Structure formats: C-alpha cells, structure tokens
Coordinates of C-alpha atoms and ligand atoms in Angstrom, one line a residue:
M82 CA -1.8 -38.0 91.9
A83 CA -5.2 -36.2 92.2
P84 CA -7.2 -37.8 95.0
G85 CA -9.1 -40.8 93.7
A86 CA -7.5 -40.6 90.2
A87 CA -6.5 -44.0 89.2
R88 CA -3.4 -44.8 87.0
R89 CA -4.6 -45.9 83.6
V90 CA -2.5 -47.1 80.7
L91 CA -3.7 -46.3 77.2
E92 CA -2.2 -48.0 74.2
G93 CA -1.5 -46.3 70.8
Q94 CA 0.6 -46.4 67.8
R95 CA 4.1 -44.8 68.0
A96 CA 4.2 -41.8 65.7
A97 CA 7.2 -39.8 67.1
P98 CA 9.7 -41.1 69.8
G99 CA 10.5 -39.6 73.2
M100 CA 9.1 -39.5 76.7
V101 CA 7.4 -36.5 78.3
L102 CA 5.3 -35.6 81.3
G103 CA 2.7 -33.0 80.9
R104 CA -0.9 -31.9 81.6
A105 CA -3.5 -33.0 79.2
R106 CA -5.2 -30.4 77.1
L107 CA -8.2 -31.8 75.3
Q108 CA -8.9 -30.2 72.0
L109 CA -11.3 -32.2 69.9
A110 CA -11.7 -30.5 66.6
H111 CA -14.9 -28.7 65.7
Q112 CA -16.4 -29.5 69.1
H113 CA -18.2 -26.5 70.6
A114 CA -20.0 -26.9 73.9
I115 CA -23.6 -26.1 72.8
D116 CA -26.0 -25.3 75.6
G117 CA -29.4 -26.6 74.5
T118 CA -31.4 -25.4 77.6
P119 CA -34.0 -22.7 76.9
L120 CA -33.1 -19.1 77.5
P121 CA -34.8 -17.3 80.3
A122 CA -36.9 -14.4 79.0
D123 CA -34.8 -11.8 80.8
A124 CA -31.6 -13.0 79.1
I125 CA -32.8 -12.5 75.5
D126 CA -31.3 -9.1 75.1
G127 CA -28.0 -10.1 76.5
E128 CA -27.9 -13.2 74.2
L129 CA -28.6 -11.0 71.2
A130 CA -25.8 -8.8 72.2
R131 CA -23.4 -11.8 72.6
L132 CA -24.4 -12.9 69.1
D133 CA -23.8 -9.5 67.6
T134 CA -20.4 -9.3 69.3
A135 CA -19.4 -12.7 68.0
L136 CA -20.6 -11.8 64.5
A137 CA -18.6 -8.5 64.6
A138 CA -15.5 -10.3 65.9
T139 CA -15.8 -12.9 63.0
R140 CA -16.2 -10.1 60.5
A141 CA -13.1 -8.4 61.9
E142 CA -11.2 -11.7 61.8
L143 CA -12.0 -12.1 58.1
A144 CA -11.1 -8.5 57.4
E145 CA -7.8 -9.0 59.2
L146 CA -7.1 -12.2 57.3
R147 CA -7.8 -10.3 54.0
Q148 CA -5.3 -7.6 55.1
R149 CA -2.6 -10.1 55.9
L150 CA -2.9 -11.6 52.5
H151 CA -0.9 -10.0 49.7
G152 CA 0.4 -10.9 46.4
A153 CA -0.5 -14.3 44.9
L154 CA -2.4 -15.5 48.0
A155 CA -4.8 -12.5 48.0
H156 CA -5.7 -13.4 44.5
E157 CA -6.3 -17.0 45.3
A158 CA -8.1 -16.6 48.6
E159 CA -10.3 -13.6 48.0
P160 CA -13.2 -15.5 46.4
F161 CA -13.4 -17.7 49.5
L162 CA -13.2 -14.7 51.9
D163 CA -15.9 -13.0 49.8
T164 CA -18.2 -16.0 50.1
H165 CA -17.6 -16.2 53.8
A166 CA -18.2 -12.5 54.3
L167 CA -21.4 -12.7 52.2
I168 CA -22.7 -15.6 54.3
L169 CA -21.9 -13.7 57.5
D170 CA -23.8 -10.6 56.3
D171 CA -26.7 -12.5 54.9
P172 CA -29.8 -10.7 56.3
E173 CA -31.8 -13.9 56.1
L174 CA -29.3 -15.7 58.3
R175 CA -29.3 -12.9 60.9
R176 CA -33.1 -12.6 60.9
G177 CA -33.4 -16.4 61.4
L178 CA -31.0 -16.3 64.3
I179 CA -32.7 -13.4 66.0
E180 CA -36.1 -15.1 65.7
M181 CA -34.8 -18.3 67.1
I182 CA -33.3 -16.5 70.1
R183 CA -36.4 -14.2 70.6
Q184 CA -39.3 -16.6 69.9
G185 CA -37.7 -20.0 70.2
R186 CA -35.6 -19.1 73.3
Y187 CA -32.5 -20.7 71.8
R188 CA -29.1 -19.7 73.1
A189 CA -26.9 -18.1 70.5
G190 CA -24.7 -21.3 70.0
A191 CA -27.7 -23.6 69.6
A192 CA -29.4 -21.1 67.2
L193 CA -26.2 -21.0 65.0
V194 CA -26.0 -24.8 64.9
A195 CA -29.7 -25.2 64.2
Q196 CA -29.6 -22.5 61.4
R197 CA -26.5 -24.1 59.9
D198 CA -28.2 -27.6 59.8
R199 CA -31.4 -26.2 58.4
L200 CA -29.6 -24.3 55.6
I201 CA -27.5 -27.4 54.8
E202 CA -30.7 -29.4 54.5
V203 CA -32.1 -26.8 52.1
F204 CA -28.9 -26.8 50.0
R205 CA -28.9 -30.5 49.7
R206 CA -32.5 -30.7 48.6
M207 CA -31.8 -28.2 45.8
D208 CA -29.3 -30.7 44.4
D209 CA -27.3 -27.9 42.8
P210 CA -23.5 -28.6 42.7
Y211 CA -22.8 -24.9 43.4
L212 CA -24.9 -24.9 46.6
R213 CA -23.6 -28.2 47.7
A214 CA -20.1 -26.7 47.6
R215 CA -21.4 -23.9 49.7
E216 CA -22.2 -26.3 52.5
D217 CA -18.6 -26.3 53.6
D218 CA -18.3 -22.6 53.4
L219 CA -21.4 -22.3 55.6
S220 CA -20.0 -24.8 58.2
H221 CA -16.7 -23.0 58.1
V222 CA -18.2 -19.6 58.8
I223 CA -20.5 -20.9 61.6
A224 CA -17.5 -22.6 63.2
R225 CA -15.7 -19.3 63.2
V226 CA -18.7 -17.6 64.8
L227 CA -19.0 -20.4 67.4
D228 CA -15.3 -19.9 68.2
A229 CA -15.8 -16.2 68.6
L230 CA -18.8 -16.8 70.8
E231 CA -16.7 -19.1 73.1
R232 CA -14.0 -16.4 73.3
G233 CA -16.6 -13.9 74.2
G234 CA -16.0 -12.0 71.0
H235 CA -12.3 -11.5 71.7
Q236 CA -10.0 -11.8 68.7
G237 CA -7.6 -14.7 68.7
E238 CA -6.3 -17.6 66.9
R239 CA -8.8 -20.3 66.2
R240 CA -8.7 -23.6 68.0
I241 CA -5.1 -23.1 69.0
A242 CA -5.1 -23.4 72.7
A243 CA -2.5 -25.8 74.1
R244 CA 0.1 -24.0 76.3
L245 CA 3.5 -24.4 77.6
G246 CA 4.1 -27.8 79.2
E247 CA 0.8 -29.3 77.9
I248 CA 0.2 -32.5 76.0
L249 CA -2.4 -32.0 73.3
V250 CA -5.1 -34.6 73.1
T251 CA -6.9 -34.3 69.8
E252 CA -8.4 -36.3 66.9
N253 CA -6.0 -35.8 64.0
P254 CA -4.0 -32.6 64.3
S255 CA -3.2 -30.7 61.2
P256 CA 0.5 -30.1 60.4
A257 CA -0.2 -26.3 60.7
E258 CA -1.5 -26.7 64.2
L259 CA 1.5 -28.7 65.3
A260 CA 3.9 -26.2 63.8
T261 CA 2.2 -23.4 65.7
L262 CA 1.8 -25.3 69.0
A263 CA 5.4 -26.5 69.0
R264 CA 6.4 -22.8 69.0
H265 CA 4.2 -22.3 72.0
G266 CA 6.0 -24.9 74.1
L267 CA 3.7 -27.9 73.5
R268 CA 5.3 -31.1 75.0
G269 CA 3.7 -33.9 73.1
V270 CA 0.6 -35.1 71.2
I271 CA -1.9 -37.9 71.8
A272 CA -4.1 -38.3 68.7
T273 CA -7.2 -40.4 69.0
A274 CA -7.0 -41.2 65.2
G275 CA -4.4 -40.9 62.4
S276 CA -1.4 -42.9 61.6
S277 CA 2.4 -42.7 61.8
Y278 CA 2.5 -42.0 58.0
S279 CA 0.4 -38.8 58.3
H280 CA 2.0 -35.5 57.5
A281 CA 1.4 -34.4 61.1
A282 CA 3.3 -37.5 62.4
I283 CA 6.2 -36.8 59.9
L284 CA 6.3 -33.2 61.2
A285 CA 6.2 -34.3 64.8
R286 CA 9.3 -36.4 64.2
S287 CA 11.1 -33.5 62.6
L288 CA 10.1 -31.3 65.6
H289 CA 11.2 -33.9 68.1
L290 CA 7.7 -33.7 69.6
P291 CA 6.7 -37.1 71.1
M292 CA 3.5 -38.3 69.5
L293 CA 1.1 -41.2 69.7
C294 CA -1.7 -41.8 67.3
N295 CA -4.7 -44.0 67.2
V296 CA -5.2 -43.9 71.0
A297 CA -8.8 -44.8 70.7
D298 CA -9.9 -44.2 74.4
A299 CA -7.9 -41.1 75.1
A300 CA -10.8 -38.7 74.7
A301 CA -12.9 -40.7 77.2
A302 CA -10.1 -41.5 79.6
L303 CA -8.4 -38.1 79.9
A304 CA -9.7 -34.8 81.2
D305 CA -8.2 -31.3 80.9
G306 CA -5.4 -30.9 83.4
D307 CA -4.8 -34.6 84.0
L308 CA -1.2 -35.5 84.5
V309 CA -0.1 -37.8 81.6
L310 CA 3.2 -39.5 80.8
L311 CA 3.5 -39.9 77.1
D312 CA 5.8 -42.7 76.2
G313 CA 6.5 -42.4 72.5
E314 CA 9.1 -45.2 72.7
D315 CA 6.6 -47.9 73.8
G316 CA 3.4 -46.4 72.3
L317 CA 1.8 -45.8 75.7
A318 CA 0.1 -42.9 77.4
I319 CA -0.2 -43.3 81.2
A320 CA -2.8 -41.1 82.9
H321 CA -2.1 -40.3 86.5
P322 CA 1.3 -41.9 86.4
A323 CA 2.5 -43.7 89.6
A324 CA 6.0 -43.6 91.2
Q325 CA 7.3 -46.4 89.1
D326 CA 6.3 -44.6 85.9
L327 CA 8.1 -41.4 87.0
A328 CA 11.1 -43.5 87.8
A329 CA 11.0 -45.0 84.3
L330 CA 10.8 -41.5 82.9
R331 CA 13.8 -40.3 84.9
Q332 CA 15.8 -43.4 83.8
W333 CA 15.0 -42.7 80.2
Q334 CA 16.0 -39.0 80.6
R335 CA 19.3 -40.1 82.2
A336 CA 20.0 -42.5 79.4
Q337 CA 19.3 -39.7 76.9
A338 CA 21.6 -37.3 78.7
A339 CA 24.3 -39.9 78.9
R340 CA 24.1 -40.7 75.2
P341 CA 27.4 -39.7 73.6
R342 CA 27.0 -36.8 71.1
P343 CA 27.3 -38.3 67.7
T344 CA 30.8 -38.0 66.3
P345 CA 30.6 -35.9 63.1
R346 CA 30.7 -38.2 60.1
P347 CA 32.1 -37.2 56.8
A348 CA 29.5 -36.6 54.1
V349 CA 30.5 -39.6 52.0
P350 CA 28.2 -42.2 50.4
A351 CA 27.9 -45.5 52.3
R352 CA 29.5 -48.5 50.7
T353 CA 28.2 -52.0 50.6
R354 CA 30.4 -55.1 51.3
D355 CA 30.9 -55.6 47.6
G356 CA 31.8 -52.0 47.0
E357 CA 28.6 -50.4 45.6
T358 CA 27.9 -46.9 46.8
V359 CA 24.6 -45.8 48.3
A360 CA 24.0 -42.0 48.8
L361 CA 22.2 -41.3 52.1
Y362 CA 20.4 -37.9 52.1
A363 CA 18.2 -36.3 54.7
N364 CA 14.5 -35.2 54.6
A365 CA 14.9 -31.9 56.5
E366 CA 13.6 -28.4 56.7
L367 CA 14.3 -27.0 60.2
P368 CA 17.7 -25.5 60.9
G369 CA 18.3 -28.0 63.7
E370 CA 17.5 -30.9 61.5
I371 CA 19.8 -29.6 58.7
A372 CA 22.6 -29.3 61.2
E373 CA 21.8 -32.8 62.5
A374 CA 21.9 -34.2 59.0
R375 CA 25.3 -32.7 58.4
V376 CA 26.7 -34.1 61.6
L377 CA 25.3 -37.6 60.8
G378 CA 27.0 -37.6 57.4
A379 CA 24.1 -36.9 55.0
V380 CA 25.5 -36.2 51.6
G381 CA 22.8 -33.5 51.1
I382 CA 19.1 -32.7 51.6
G383 CA 17.2 -35.2 49.5
L384 CA 13.7 -33.7 50.3
Y385 CA 13.0 -30.2 51.5
R386 CA 9.3 -29.9 51.9
T387 CA 8.5 -26.3 51.2
E388 CA 5.1 -26.7 52.9
L389 CA 6.7 -25.9 56.2
L390 CA 7.1 -22.3 55.1
Y391 CA 3.4 -22.1 54.7
L392 CA 2.5 -23.9 57.9
R393 CA 4.3 -21.4 60.1
Q394 CA 1.9 -18.5 59.5
P395 CA -1.6 -17.8 58.3
A396 CA -0.4 -15.7 55.3
L397 CA 1.3 -17.0 52.2
P398 CA 5.1 -16.3 52.2
G399 CA 6.2 -14.0 49.5
E400 CA 9.2 -14.5 47.2
D401 CA 11.7 -12.7 49.4
E402 CA 10.7 -14.6 52.5
Q403 CA 11.0 -17.9 50.7
Y404 CA 14.3 -16.9 49.3
A405 CA 15.6 -15.9 52.8
A406 CA 14.7 -19.4 54.1
L407 CA 16.3 -21.1 51.1
R408 CA 19.4 -18.9 51.4
E409 CA 19.7 -20.1 55.0
L410 CA 19.5 -23.7 53.9
M411 CA 22.0 -23.3 51.1
L412 CA 24.5 -21.5 53.3
A413 CA 24.1 -24.2 56.0
L414 CA 24.7 -26.9 53.4
D415 CA 28.0 -25.2 52.4
G416 CA 28.1 -26.7 48.9
A417 CA 26.2 -30.0 49.5
P418 CA 23.2 -30.4 47.2
A419 CA 19.6 -29.9 48.1
T420 CA 16.4 -31.1 46.4
L421 CA 13.6 -28.5 46.9
R422 CA 10.1 -29.7 46.5
T423 CA 7.4 -27.2 45.3
L424 CA 4.4 -26.8 47.4
D425 CA 2.4 -29.9 48.2
L426 CA -0.5 -28.5 50.1
G427 CA -3.8 -30.2 49.8
A428 CA -5.3 -33.2 51.5
D429 CA -4.6 -33.0 55.2
K430 CA -1.8 -30.5 54.9
A431 CA -3.7 -27.3 53.9
I432 CA -5.8 -27.1 57.0
D433 CA -5.2 -23.9 58.9
T434 CA -2.6 -22.5 56.4
G435 CA -3.1 -19.1 54.8
L436 CA -4.2 -21.0 51.7
D437 CA -7.9 -21.2 51.9
M438 CA -8.5 -24.1 49.6
P439 CA -12.0 -25.1 48.8
A440 CA -13.3 -28.2 50.6
E441 CA -13.2 -31.3 48.5
D442 CA -15.0 -34.6 48.9
N443 CA -11.8 -36.5 48.3
P444 CA -8.9 -34.2 49.1
A445 CA -6.3 -36.9 48.7
L446 CA -7.5 -37.3 45.1
G447 CA -8.0 -33.6 44.6
V448 CA -6.2 -30.4 43.6
R449 CA -2.9 -30.9 45.4
G450 CA 0.8 -30.8 44.6
V451 CA 1.6 -29.8 41.0
R452 CA -2.1 -29.9 40.1
H453 CA -2.5 -26.9 42.5
G454 CA 0.6 -25.2 41.2
L455 CA -0.6 -25.3 37.6
R456 CA -4.0 -24.0 38.5
H457 CA -2.5 -21.2 40.6
P458 CA 0.5 -20.1 38.5
A459 CA 1.2 -17.0 40.6
I460 CA 1.9 -19.2 43.7
L461 CA 4.0 -21.6 41.6
R462 CA 6.0 -18.8 40.0
T463 CA 6.7 -17.2 43.4
Q464 CA 8.3 -20.4 44.5
L465 CA 10.2 -21.0 41.3
R466 CA 11.6 -17.5 41.4
A467 CA 12.8 -17.9 45.0
M468 CA 14.3 -21.3 44.1
L469 CA 16.1 -20.0 41.0
R470 CA 17.6 -17.2 43.0
A471 CA 18.8 -19.7 45.7
A472 CA 20.4 -21.8 42.9
Q473 CA 23.1 -19.1 42.8
L474 CA 24.2 -20.2 46.3
G475 CA 24.8 -23.9 45.7
P476 CA 23.7 -27.0 43.8
L477 CA 20.0 -27.6 44.0
R478 CA 17.3 -29.5 42.1
I479 CA 13.6 -28.7 41.9
L480 CA 11.2 -31.5 42.5
L481 CA 7.5 -31.6 41.7
P482 CA 5.0 -33.4 43.9
M483 CA 2.0 -35.5 42.8
V484 CA 2.9 -35.7 39.1
T485 CA 0.5 -37.8 37.1
L486 CA 1.3 -36.8 33.5
A487 CA 4.5 -35.9 31.6
E488 CA 2.6 -32.7 30.4
E489 CA 2.6 -31.4 33.9
I490 CA 6.4 -31.5 34.0
A491 CA 6.6 -29.8 30.6
A492 CA 4.2 -27.1 31.8
V493 CA 6.2 -26.4 35.0
R494 CA 9.4 -26.3 32.9
A495 CA 7.8 -23.6 30.7
H496 CA 6.9 -21.6 33.8
A497 CA 10.5 -22.0 35.2
Q498 CA 12.0 -20.9 31.9
A499 CA 9.8 -17.8 31.9
C500 CA 10.7 -17.0 35.6
L501 CA 14.4 -17.4 34.7
A502 CA 14.0 -15.0 31.7
E503 CA 12.2 -12.5 34.0
L504 CA 15.0 -12.6 36.6
H505 CA 17.6 -12.1 34.0
A506 CA 15.6 -9.1 32.5
E507 CA 15.3 -7.6 36.1
G508 CA 19.0 -8.0 36.7
V509 CA 18.4 -10.3 39.7
P510 CA 21.2 -12.9 40.2
A511 CA 20.1 -16.3 38.8
P512 CA 21.8 -19.1 37.1
Q513 CA 22.2 -19.1 33.3
T514 CA 20.2 -22.4 32.8
L515 CA 17.5 -24.1 34.8
P516 CA 18.6 -26.4 37.6
P517 CA 17.6 -30.1 37.2
L518 CA 13.8 -30.5 37.3
G519 CA 12.4 -33.8 38.6
A520 CA 9.1 -35.5 39.5
M521 CA 7.9 -37.4 42.5
V522 CA 6.6 -40.8 41.6
E523 CA 3.8 -41.2 44.0
V524 CA 0.7 -41.7 41.8
P525 CA 0.3 -45.2 40.3
A526 CA -0.1 -43.8 36.8
A527 CA 3.3 -42.0 37.1
A528 CA 5.0 -45.3 38.1
L529 CA 3.2 -47.3 35.3
G530 CA 4.0 -44.6 32.7
V531 CA 7.4 -43.8 34.0
R532 CA 9.1 -43.8 30.6
A533 CA 7.1 -40.8 29.4
L534 CA 7.9 -39.0 32.6
L535 CA 11.6 -39.7 32.2
E536 CA 11.5 -38.0 28.8
H537 CA 10.5 -34.8 30.4
C538 CA 12.4 -34.7 33.7
D539 CA 16.0 -34.8 34.8
F540 CA 15.6 -37.1 37.9
L541 CA 12.9 -38.9 39.8
A542 CA 12.1 -39.5 43.5
I543 CA 9.7 -42.2 44.6
G544 CA 7.3 -41.1 47.3
T545 CA 6.3 -44.4 48.9
N546 CA 4.1 -42.7 51.5
D547 CA 1.6 -41.6 48.9
L548 CA 2.3 -44.3 46.4
T549 CA 1.3 -46.8 49.1
Q550 CA -2.0 -45.1 49.9
Y551 CA -2.9 -44.8 46.2
V552 CA -1.9 -48.3 45.2
L553 CA -3.6 -50.0 48.2
A554 CA -6.5 -47.5 48.3
A555 CA -5.7 -47.1 52.0
D556 CA -5.7 -43.6 53.5
R557 CA -2.3 -42.9 55.1
N558 CA -4.0 -40.9 57.9
Q559 CA -6.4 -43.7 58.8
G560 CA -5.1 -45.6 61.8
A561 CA -7.8 -48.2 61.4
L562 CA -6.1 -49.3 58.1
A563 CA -2.7 -49.5 59.7
G564 CA -2.6 -53.3 59.0
L565 CA -3.3 -52.7 55.3
Y566 CA -1.3 -49.6 54.6
D567 CA 2.2 -51.1 54.2
P568 CA 4.9 -50.1 51.7
R569 CA 6.3 -53.7 51.8
H570 CA 3.3 -54.9 49.8
P571 CA 4.4 -56.9 46.7
A572 CA 2.5 -54.5 44.4
L573 CA 4.5 -51.6 45.7
L574 CA 7.8 -53.4 45.3
R575 CA 6.9 -54.3 41.7
L576 CA 6.3 -50.6 41.0
V577 CA 9.6 -49.6 42.6
A578 CA 11.4 -52.2 40.5
R579 CA 9.8 -50.9 37.4
V580 CA 10.7 -47.3 38.1
A581 CA 14.3 -48.3 39.1
G582 CA 14.8 -50.2 35.9
A583 CA 13.4 -47.4 33.7
A584 CA 15.5 -44.7 35.4
R585 CA 18.7 -46.9 35.1
R586 CA 18.0 -47.4 31.4
A587 CA 17.4 -43.7 30.9
G588 CA 20.6 -42.9 32.9
K589 CA 18.7 -40.5 35.2
P590 CA 19.1 -40.3 39.0
L591 CA 16.4 -41.9 41.1
S592 CA 15.9 -41.7 44.9
V593 CA 13.4 -43.0 47.4
C594 CA 12.3 -40.4 49.9
G595 CA 9.2 -41.9 51.6
E596 CA 9.3 -43.2 55.2
I597 CA 10.4 -46.7 54.0
A598 CA 13.8 -45.2 53.0
G599 CA 14.6 -44.8 56.7
D600 CA 13.2 -48.1 57.8
A601 CA 16.4 -50.2 58.4
G602 CA 14.3 -53.4 58.4
A603 CA 13.1 -52.8 54.9
L604 CA 16.2 -51.3 53.3
P605 CA 17.5 -54.6 51.9
L606 CA 14.4 -54.7 49.7
L607 CA 15.2 -51.3 48.2
L608 CA 18.8 -52.2 47.7
A609 CA 17.9 -55.4 46.0
L610 CA 15.6 -53.5 43.6
G611 CA 18.5 -51.3 42.6
I612 CA 17.8 -48.1 44.7
R613 CA 21.1 -46.3 45.3
E614 CA 19.8 -43.0 46.7
L615 CA 17.8 -42.8 49.9
S616 CA 16.5 -39.8 51.7
M617 CA 15.2 -40.1 55.3
L618 CA 14.7 -38.4 58.7
P619 CA 18.3 -37.4 59.8
A620 CA 18.1 -39.5 63.0
R621 CA 17.7 -42.6 60.8
I622 CA 20.9 -42.1 58.8
P623 CA 23.3 -44.0 61.2
A624 CA 21.1 -47.2 61.2
A625 CA 20.6 -47.0 57.4
R626 CA 24.4 -46.7 56.9
A627 CA 25.0 -49.8 59.1
V628 CA 22.5 -51.8 56.9
V629 CA 24.1 -50.6 53.7
E630 CA 27.6 -51.4 55.0
N631 CA 26.5 -54.9 55.9
A632 CA 24.8 -55.6 52.6
D633 CA 26.0 -57.6 49.7
C634 CA 24.4 -56.4 46.5
T635 CA 25.3 -59.5 44.5
S636 CA 23.3 -61.8 46.9
L637 CA 20.5 -59.2 47.2
R638 CA 20.1 -59.1 43.4
A639 CA 19.8 -62.9 43.4
V640 CA 16.5 -62.8 45.3
V641 CA 14.9 -60.2 43.0
P642 CA 13.0 -62.7 40.8
R643 CA 11.5 -64.3 44.0
L644 CA 10.7 -60.8 45.3
L645 CA 8.9 -59.9 42.2
R646 CA 6.9 -63.1 42.1
A647 CA 5.8 -62.8 45.8
T648 CA 2.1 -62.7 46.3
S649 CA 1.9 -61.8 49.9
R650 CA 3.4 -59.7 52.7
A651 CA 4.3 -63.0 54.4
E652 CA 6.5 -64.1 51.5
I653 CA 8.2 -60.7 51.5
E654 CA 8.9 -60.9 55.2
A655 CA 10.3 -64.4 54.8
L656 CA 12.7 -63.2 52.1
L657 CA 13.7 -60.2 54.2
C658 CA 14.5 -62.5 57.1
K659 CA 16.7 -64.5 54.8
L660 CA 18.4 -61.4 53.5
Q661 CA 19.1 -60.1 56.9
Q662 CA 21.1 -63.2 57.9
P663 CA 24.8 -62.4 57.3
Ligands
PEP79 C1 5.8 -39.4 49.9 O1 4.6 -39.3 49.6 O2 6.4 -40.5 50.1 C2 6.6 -38.2 50.3 C3 7.9 -38.3 50.5 O3 5.9 -37.0 50.3 P1 5.0 -36.6 51.6 O4 5.2 -37.5 52.7 O5 5.3 -35.2 51.9 O6 3.6 -36.7 50.9
MG80 MG1 3.8 -37.4 49.0

C-alpha cells in the first residue's frame, strides 16, 4: 500500500463478473487539461509553433483516416471528413487562435476551447438547423486538435491509453474502446456511469473483462496508478486493497482454477418436465465464445452481432473480410445454425468506429439498425453479399435490427434478392434461394403491429434490451434509471405475449435474445408466455437448461391470465416466486 493511502471500498453495479487486481488508469472522456494561466511574452512563438504542429498532426490524422477508408465507407464518411478538414483549414479560425495567443496571451489549449465556445454561441444565435448540426463537427475537430496538442503533435490513436495490467476508470466506455483496449491487455473496467444493459457491458461479458458500472465516486476516489481490486462478483472496487482483500482474491482465483472444466454437452434442446422442448442458443461472436457455446450444448448461435467486426478497427470491413469472419463462424459451427444480424451501429455503439455517423440529439431514436442500412445501401449490400456467400457453408438466417415497419423488411429483401442475382451473375458460390430473413422486435410499434411484420418475414427475435428502453422510455445506458429499466415490467410481458401468440398463429419461429433470455430467475415468465427459443451469453446456458428441465409448462400456462392482468412489478415478482416453488 502506498504510504498514507487508505483502503476504500466503492460500490457499483455488476456489469461483467470476475475479480482482478490492477493499476487504475483514469480516462474521463473529452477531458483535456486546459491551462488557463497567461502565457509569458517570451513563450508566444513557442506556443504558436505547438499549435501549428497540433493542427498539422490533426490534418495528417484526417488524411490518414480518409486513406484507410475504401469502398462503401469512403462514400459514407467523406462528407464528414470534408467538413472536418474545412473547419480545420478555416482561415478565420486560425486567425482568431493566433490573435488570442499573441494579444490575449492564451495558451493554445485555452485558445482552442475559447474559440470553440465562441463559434458555438454564434451558430446557436443564427438558429439555422445546418449550422446547429455543425456544432458537433466543430467540437469533434477541436477535441482532435486538443488530443494532438496533448500528444505534442505525435500521431496516435485518440483517447486509447490504458495499458497492460491496468483497470480503466471512465464514464461510459464505448464498445469500440473496449474491443481495442481488451486487445492491449486491459484487465477490467470501472465505469462511473452506464448500466449493465449497455452494449459496452454486454461486450465486456463476452470478452470476460470484469466490469462495474455506475460507481459514482470512482473518479474522485481513484488516481492514476492506484492499486485497485475490482470485484465484479460483488459489485465492489477496493482502492488500496489490504491483506484480507488480496487473500479473498487468491481464494477466488483458487476456486476458479479448481472449477471442473465443463463436460461437453450434446447440442440438443432442453426438455421440460412435461416433455416440451426449448432450444437454447448462444449470443456469440468471438471464436472463444463460439467454442464455449458448443461445449455447453448450445444448439446454434441465435444472435451474431456483426457490429463487432466494425468495432475492431477504425475502417469499415469489406465484403471479403466479413466473409472470412463468417466462414470461420460457420466452420466452427460444423452444421449447427447461425442467426446473423445486420449492422446495428448507432446510439452508443458507433462511437470510435470507422463509421463517422453524424451526431444526433437522440441517437437511440435516430438512424440506427435497418434504418441506417436502408439509407446506406452500399454498406448493407456489402454485408448481405458476405452473408449470402457464407450461407453456402451451413444453415444461416439473416436478422434485421430496429425494424419498425413491414416495408423495411420488404426493402431489405429486395436488396438481398439483387445481391443474390449479382453473385450468381459473377459466378460466386451462393445459395439458389435467399436464406430465411427475420426481424428483431425491439421497437414498440413492431410489437404492436407484429401481424404485418409476420407477413413479410420468415422469423422473429424479440430484443428485450431495446424493447424495454423504448416501452419504459428509460435509457438502457443510464445507471440512474436502473430501478425503472426492467424487462419484467408488466407492459413488456404483455408485448412478449402478443408477439408469441401472433408468431404461433402464423407458424413462424420466434426467439428471445435480449439479456432476460439468460436470466434464470425470469425464465419461467418467458416459458409461461410460450417462448420456446432462447438465445443468451454462452456461460448462462447451463443455468437456463436447469430451469427449463425443472419447469412444467402446464402449470406455467395456468398463471398466464394473472400474469397478463398484473399491474406492478411486485405482482410479477410474487407470481415468479410461486412459479419457482417445485
Ligand atoms: C436487444 O435489444 O435486446 C438485443 C438483443 O440487441 P442489442 O442488445 O444488440 O441492442
Ligand atoms: Mg437491440
């Protein structure tokens, strides 16, 4: 323990399990250390040179980014890069900065921040929607220059700084940051905000990266380099751990090491006590997870989020690269089925990907999922072509995220048909007919209008993570709403029942692939409502199987009328308690 450093226990919400010891690395987004003290007269020339170096480095960074983009992404991202380059080269901006440094004796960082704030004020007063949209571009560019200034003009990746053996302390990391940092040996994450339903938390669980979220005092209590014990099992972060904490860590590690390796389970559906079958699938993308899913007896991959291919690098993956990843998946599955979801970037997921999406006031209600695909057909078609090629290697289905209208499914089907015709014409191996095309039900309108959707698709998957946030108007990333955001809400369960009934009547497959599908405590609710396909984190499959094997569908069905009449969470919980008694 550092001399004088006192042990301190911080509480948070568990986002990904595991226990690790590491050094804290504070990285609070968009925070630049701005020196507001006046510049001495003899430092002016040096400061102007620093500014010029940072501007030149930012220009080079944008040019490099442009070079790395090719194909569809270049087409999509160029307008933003052009706007950013224009802002950077604006003679007015440069003149203003030079004047502030020369006359006002501002340091370069302080001048950049002051110029940014002044211009934003001007944009706002003009009340022009175009200029308002430029506010974010301006902030984005200035943040890049500030980063370059901090790096002394050296090129490098932005804001990615945690190193081997460190525990990142941040506000709300983006999934792209986590994907990159995990590759650099990050040990864990303490987020001061966020929730366990965020995409970053879901990814941390996939990466086996212990994570806490909503640790309100972490930023104040921890300093760079502090030794921290992150306990993702109990939701604690212990700064300057004492001997008893380290003993607890060792005990946990020993228990992990002594855990028997899971005996491989055959990939057969689980069976309830009264003989109904329930297919347990895995939500998985990484090779290790896919292998884990196979060992634990998953009957296939029920949700393959293609976003991960986009989070691994700053440039958009082309068709061949996507095909190579899907080929690896299909070969690993060895004939078991996979459901591939088209790109669902947007909201919190697009940050730091190669896809430079315009800032939106309400990204969760914005251009994401299939909305993005239909507005950027080149990106959608690249994915569809890769998926159609992969369909030669095993049974797969194509799933569309964020569907609101049946017309969206019809439009994607037309694109898919065109891609298939192209592949045939080019002599590229592809199936004769389209694989099944399905829709996520995660927008309330999709659940309420499910009959129309069913006419246009071959299967459905309920995404309770998003459906919950849209039905309850509670941001899934907002830790402060953790008490409200809850998929066990009666309104959610009524929608699930509605979708299940409609899918059954239409004779089309339906699964649930939100986090609730792997929540053993809530599974009896889904079984009662008629769900027979579940897709979850691989590690949750054994517990889910045990719940299914212990369930009796006849008695579960008997409580459905009461379940659907419930008016509160408390009533649902009481019913669940009853259901769980053997
Ligand atoms: C969901 O919304 O429930 C879902 C499975 O998709 P994601 O978590 O990727 O938004
Ligand atoms: Mg979703």
